[in-house]
Amino acid sequence: MFSGTPQTHHPENKIHIQAAAHERSQAIVPGGNGMFRPTIVLDGEVVGTWGRTVARGEVVLQPHPFDPLPRSTADALQEAADAYGAYLGRPAPLA
């Protein structure tokens, strides 16, 4: 049994969270057909999706975060883009 401070639950917050989850799931699986868009995962949390444009000699990555990302994540995103580019054998700059 929980012996700490009692917690209150607000149904309207749950509805808001469910609505946000629905909107984000639509961003990740837009057609509802099980085909997922590539996702951006930061510290175990899906924080957005991304796309790519293949151009001559490179593949340009376009991140689409759900909310503005902290500036501190820029290095992590670039590191992931560099690893993806290395896998493809071409530069992968972020747009």
Coordinates of N, CA, C and O in Angstrom, one line a residue:
M1 N 0.9 -1.2 0.0 CA 0.0 0.0 0.0 C 0.9 1.2 0.0 O 1.9 1.3 0.7
F2 N 0.5 2.3 -0.7 CA 1.2 3.5 -0.8 C 1.1 4.3 0.5 O 0.0 4.5 0.9
S3 N 2.2 4.7 1.1 CA 2.1 5.4 2.4 C 2.5 6.8 2.2 O 2.6 7.5 3.2
G4 N 2.8 7.3 1.0 CA 3.2 8.7 0.8 C 2.0 9.6 0.7 O 0.9 9.3 1.1
T5 N 2.2 10.8 0.2 CA 1.2 11.8 0.0 C 0.2 11.3 -1.0 O 0.6 10.8 -2.1
P6 N -1.1 11.4 -0.7 CA -2.1 11.0 -1.7 C -2.0 11.7 -3.0 O -1.6 12.9 -3.0
Q7 N -2.3 11.1 -4.1 CA -2.2 11.7 -5.4 C -3.6 11.9 -5.9 O -4.5 11.1 -5.7
T8 N -3.8 13.0 -6.6 CA -5.1 13.3 -7.3 C -5.0 13.0 -8.7 O -3.9 13.1 -9.3
H9 N -6.0 12.6 -9.3 CA -6.0 12.3 -10.8 C -7.1 13.2 -11.4 O -8.2 13.3 -10.9
H10 N -6.7 13.8 -12.5 CA -7.6 14.7 -13.2 C -8.0 14.1 -14.6 O -7.1 14.1 -15.4
P11 N -9.2 13.7 -14.7 CA -9.6 13.1 -16.0 C -9.3 13.9 -17.2 O -8.9 13.4 -18.3
E12 N -9.5 15.3 -17.1 CA -9.2 16.1 -18.2 C -7.8 16.0 -18.7 O -7.5 16.1 -19.9
N13 N -6.8 15.8 -17.8 CA -5.4 15.7 -18.2 C -5.3 14.4 -18.9 O -4.5 14.3 -19.9
K14 N -5.9 13.3 -18.5 CA -5.8 12.0 -19.2 C -6.4 12.2 -20.6 O -5.8 11.7 -21.6
I15 N -7.5 12.9 -20.8 CA -8.0 13.1 -22.1 C -7.0 13.9 -23.0 O -6.8 13.5 -24.1
H16 N -6.4 14.9 -22.4 CA -5.4 15.7 -23.1 C -4.3 14.8 -23.6 O -3.8 14.9 -24.7
I17 N -3.8 14.0 -22.7 CA -2.7 13.1 -23.0 C -3.1 12.1 -24.1 O -2.4 11.8 -25.0
Q18 N -4.3 11.5 -24.0 CA -4.8 10.6 -25.0 C -4.9 11.3 -26.4 O -4.6 10.7 -27.4
A19 N -5.4 12.5 -26.4 CA -5.5 13.3 -27.6 C -4.1 13.5 -28.2 O -3.9 13.4 -29.4
A20 N -3.2 13.9 -27.4 CA -1.8 14.1 -27.9 C -1.2 12.9 -28.4 O -0.5 12.8 -29.4
A21 N -1.4 11.8 -27.7 CA -0.9 10.5 -28.1 C -1.5 10.1 -29.5 O -0.8 9.6 -30.4
H22 N -2.8 10.4 -29.6 CA -3.5 10.1 -30.9 C -2.9 10.9 -32.0 O -2.6 10.4 -33.1
E23 N -2.7 12.2 -31.8 CA -2.1 13.1 -32.8 C -0.7 12.6 -33.2 O -0.3 12.5 -34.4
R24 N 0.1 12.2 -32.2 CA 1.5 11.7 -32.5 C 1.5 10.4 -33.2 O 2.3 10.1 -34.0
S25 N 0.5 9.5 -32.8 CA 0.5 8.2 -33.5 C 0.1 8.4 -34.9 O 0.6 7.7 -35.8
Q26 N -0.7 9.4 -35.2 CA -1.1 9.8 -36.6 C 0.2 10.3 -37.4 O 0.3 10.0 -38.6
A27 N 1.1 11.0 -36.7 CA 2.3 11.4 -37.3 C 3.2 10.3 -37.6 O 4.0 10.2 -38.6
I28 N 3.2 9.3 -36.7 CA 4.1 8.1 -36.8 C 3.6 7.1 -37.8 O 4.3 6.5 -38.6
V29 N 2.3 6.8 -37.7 CA 1.6 5.8 -38.6 C 0.5 6.6 -39.3 O -0.7 6.4 -38.9
P30 N 0.8 7.4 -40.3 CA -0.2 8.3 -40.9 C -1.4 7.7 -41.5 O -2.5 8.1 -41.4
G31 N -1.2 6.5 -42.2 CA -2.3 5.9 -42.8 C -3.0 4.9 -42.0 O -4.0 4.3 -42.4
G32 N -2.5 4.6 -40.7 CA -3.1 3.6 -39.9 C -3.0 2.2 -40.4 O -3.7 1.3 -40.1
N33 N -2.0 2.1 -41.4 CA -1.8 0.8 -42.0 C -0.7 0.0 -41.5 O -0.3 -1.0 -42.1
G34 N -0.1 0.4 -40.4 CA 1.1 -0.3 -39.9 C 2.4 0.1 -40.4 O 3.4 -0.4 -40.0
M35 N 2.4 1.0 -41.4 CA 3.7 1.5 -42.0 C 4.2 2.7 -41.1 O 3.5 3.7 -41.2
F36 N 5.3 2.5 -40.4 CA 5.8 3.5 -39.5 C 6.7 4.5 -40.3 O 7.5 4.0 -41.1
R37 N 6.6 5.8 -40.0 CA 7.6 6.7 -40.4 C 8.9 6.5 -39.5 O 8.8 6.1 -38.4
P38 N 10.0 6.9 -40.0 CA 11.2 6.8 -39.2 C 11.1 7.8 -38.0 O 10.5 8.9 -38.2
T39 N 11.5 7.4 -36.8 CA 11.3 8.2 -35.6 C 12.6 8.7 -35.1 O 13.6 8.1 -35.3
I40 N 12.5 9.8 -34.4 CA 13.6 10.3 -33.6 C 13.3 9.9 -32.1 O 12.3 10.3 -31.6
V41 N 14.3 9.2 -31.6 CA 14.1 8.7 -30.2 C 15.2 9.4 -29.4 O 16.4 9.3 -29.7
L42 N 14.8 10.1 -28.3 CA 15.8 10.8 -27.5 C 15.6 10.3 -26.0 O 14.5 10.5 -25.5
D43 N 16.6 9.7 -25.5 CA 16.5 9.2 -24.1 C 15.3 8.3 -23.9 O 14.6 8.3 -22.9
G44 N 15.1 7.4 -24.9 CA 14.0 6.4 -24.8 C 12.6 6.9 -25.1 O 11.7 6.2 -25.1
E45 N 12.5 8.2 -25.5 CA 11.2 8.8 -25.8 C 11.1 9.2 -27.3 O 12.1 9.8 -27.8
V46 N 10.1 8.8 -28.0 CA 9.9 9.2 -29.3 C 9.5 10.7 -29.3 O 8.5 11.1 -28.8
V47 N 10.4 11.5 -30.0 CA 10.2 13.0 -29.9 C 9.9 13.6 -31.3 O 9.7 14.8 -31.4
G48 N 9.8 12.7 -32.3 CA 9.5 13.3 -33.6 C 9.7 12.2 -34.7 O 10.0 11.0 -34.4
T49 N 9.6 12.6 -35.9 CA 9.8 11.8 -37.1 C 10.9 12.5 -37.9 O 11.3 13.6 -37.7
W50 N 11.3 11.8 -39.0 CA 12.3 12.4 -39.9 C 12.0 11.8 -41.3 O 11.5 10.8 -41.5
G51 N 12.5 12.6 -42.2 CA 12.4 12.2 -43.6 C 13.8 12.4 -44.3 O 14.7 12.9 -43.6
R52 N 13.9 12.0 -45.5 CA 15.2 12.1 -46.2 C 14.9 12.5 -47.7 O 13.9 12.1 -48.2
T53 N 15.9 13.2 -48.2 CA 15.8 13.5 -49.7 C 17.2 13.1 -50.2 O 18.2 13.6 -49.7
V54 N 17.1 12.2 -51.2 CA 18.4 11.7 -51.8 C 18.8 12.7 -52.9 O 18.0 13.0 -53.8
A55 N 19.9 13.3 -52.8 CA 20.4 14.2 -53.7 C 21.7 13.7 -54.3 O 22.3 12.7 -53.8
R56 N 22.3 14.4 -55.3 CA 23.5 13.9 -55.9 C 24.6 13.8 -54.8 O 25.0 14.8 -54.3
G57 N 25.1 12.6 -54.6 CA 26.2 12.4 -53.7 C 25.9 12.6 -52.2 O 26.8 12.4 -51.4
E58 N 24.7 12.8 -51.8 CA 24.4 12.9 -50.4 C 22.9 12.6 -50.1 O 22.1 12.5 -51.1
V59 N 22.6 12.4 -48.9 CA 21.2 12.2 -48.5 C 20.9 13.3 -47.4 O 21.6 13.3 -46.4
V60 N 20.0 14.2 -47.6 CA 19.7 15.2 -46.7 C 18.5 14.8 -45.8 O 17.5 14.3 -46.2
L61 N 18.8 14.9 -44.5 CA 17.8 14.4 -43.5 C 17.0 15.6 -42.9 O 17.6 16.6 -42.6
Q62 N 15.7 15.5 -42.9 CA 14.8 16.5 -42.4 C 14.2 16.0 -41.1 O 13.3 15.2 -41.1
P63 N 14.6 16.5 -39.9 CA 13.9 16.1 -38.7 C 12.6 16.9 -38.5 O 12.5 18.0 -39.0
H64 N 11.6 16.2 -38.0 CA 10.3 16.8 -37.8 C 9.9 16.5 -36.3 O 9.1 15.6 -36.0
P65 N 10.4 17.3 -35.4 CA 10.1 17.1 -34.0 C 8.7 17.4 -33.7 O 8.1 18.3 -34.3
F66 N 8.1 16.7 -32.7 CA 6.7 17.1 -32.3 C 6.7 18.4 -31.6 O 5.7 19.2 -31.7
D67 N 7.7 18.7 -30.8 CA 7.8 20.0 -30.0 C 9.3 20.4 -30.3 O 10.1 19.6 -30.6
P68 N 9.5 21.7 -30.0 CA 10.9 22.2 -30.2 C 11.9 21.4 -29.3 O 11.6 21.1 -28.2
L69 N 13.0 21.0 -29.9 CA 14.0 20.2 -29.2 C 15.0 21.1 -28.5 O 15.3 22.2 -29.1
P70 N 15.5 20.7 -27.4 CA 16.5 21.6 -26.7 C 17.8 21.7 -27.6 O 18.1 20.7 -28.4
R71 N 18.4 22.8 -27.6 CA 19.6 23.0 -28.4 C 20.7 21.9 -28.1 O 21.5 21.6 -28.9
S72 N 20.6 21.4 -26.9 CA 21.6 20.4 -26.5 C 21.5 19.1 -27.3 O 22.4 18.3 -27.3
T73 N 20.4 18.9 -28.0 CA 20.2 17.7 -28.8 C 20.8 17.8 -30.2 O 20.9 16.8 -30.9
A74 N 21.3 19.0 -30.6 CA 21.8 19.2 -31.9 C 23.0 18.3 -32.2 O 23.1 17.7 -33.3
D75 N 23.9 18.1 -31.3 CA 25.1 17.3 -31.5 C 24.6 15.8 -31.6 O 25.2 15.1 -32.4
A76 N 23.7 15.4 -30.8 CA 23.2 14.0 -30.8 C 22.5 13.7 -32.2 O 22.7 12.7 -32.8
L77 N 21.7 14.7 -32.7 CA 21.1 14.5 -34.0 C 22.1 14.4 -35.1 O 22.0 13.6 -36.0
Q78 N 23.1 15.3 -35.0 CA 24.2 15.3 -36.1 C 25.0 14.0 -36.0 O 25.3 13.4 -37.0
E79 N 25.2 13.5 -34.8 CA 26.0 12.2 -34.7 C 25.2 11.1 -35.3 O 25.7 10.2 -36.0
A80 N 23.9 11.1 -35.0 CA 23.0 10.0 -35.6 C 23.0 10.2 -37.2 O 23.0 9.2 -37.9
A81 N 22.9 11.4 -37.7 CA 22.9 11.6 -39.1 C 24.2 11.2 -39.7 O 24.2 10.5 -40.8
D82 N 25.3 11.4 -39.0 CA 26.6 11.0 -39.5 C 26.7 9.5 -39.6 O 27.3 8.9 -40.6
A83 N 26.2 8.8 -38.6 CA 26.2 7.3 -38.6 C 25.3 6.8 -39.7 O 25.7 5.8 -40.4
Y84 N 24.2 7.4 -39.9 CA 23.3 7.0 -41.0 C 24.0 7.2 -42.4 O 24.0 6.3 -43.3
G85 N 24.7 8.4 -42.5 CA 25.4 8.6 -43.7 C 26.6 7.6 -44.0 O 26.8 7.2 -45.1
A86 N 27.3 7.3 -42.9 CA 28.3 6.3 -43.0 C 27.8 4.9 -43.5 O 28.4 4.2 -44.3
Y87 N 26.6 4.6 -42.9 CA 25.9 3.3 -43.4 C 25.6 3.4 -44.9 O 25.8 2.4 -45.6
L88 N 25.2 4.5 -45.3 CA 24.8 4.7 -46.7 C 26.0 4.9 -47.6 O 25.9 4.8 -48.9
G89 N 27.1 5.3 -47.0 CA 28.3 5.6 -47.8 C 28.3 6.9 -48.5 O 28.9 7.1 -49.5
R90 N 27.6 7.9 -47.9 CA 27.5 9.2 -48.4 C 27.2 10.2 -47.3 O 26.7 9.8 -46.3
P91 N 27.6 11.5 -47.5 CA 27.3 12.5 -46.4 C 25.8 12.6 -46.2 O 25.0 12.4 -47.1
A92 N 25.4 12.9 -44.9 CA 24.0 13.0 -44.5 C 23.8 14.2 -43.7 O 23.6 14.1 -42.5
P93 N 23.8 15.4 -44.3 CA 23.6 16.6 -43.5 C 22.2 16.8 -43.1 O 21.2 16.2 -43.7
L94 N 22.0 17.5 -42.0 CA 20.6 17.8 -41.5 C 20.1 19.1 -42.2 O 20.9 20.0 -42.3
A95 N 18.9 19.1 -42.6 CA 18.3 20.3 -43.2 C 17.8 21.2 -42.1 O 17.5 20.9 -41.0

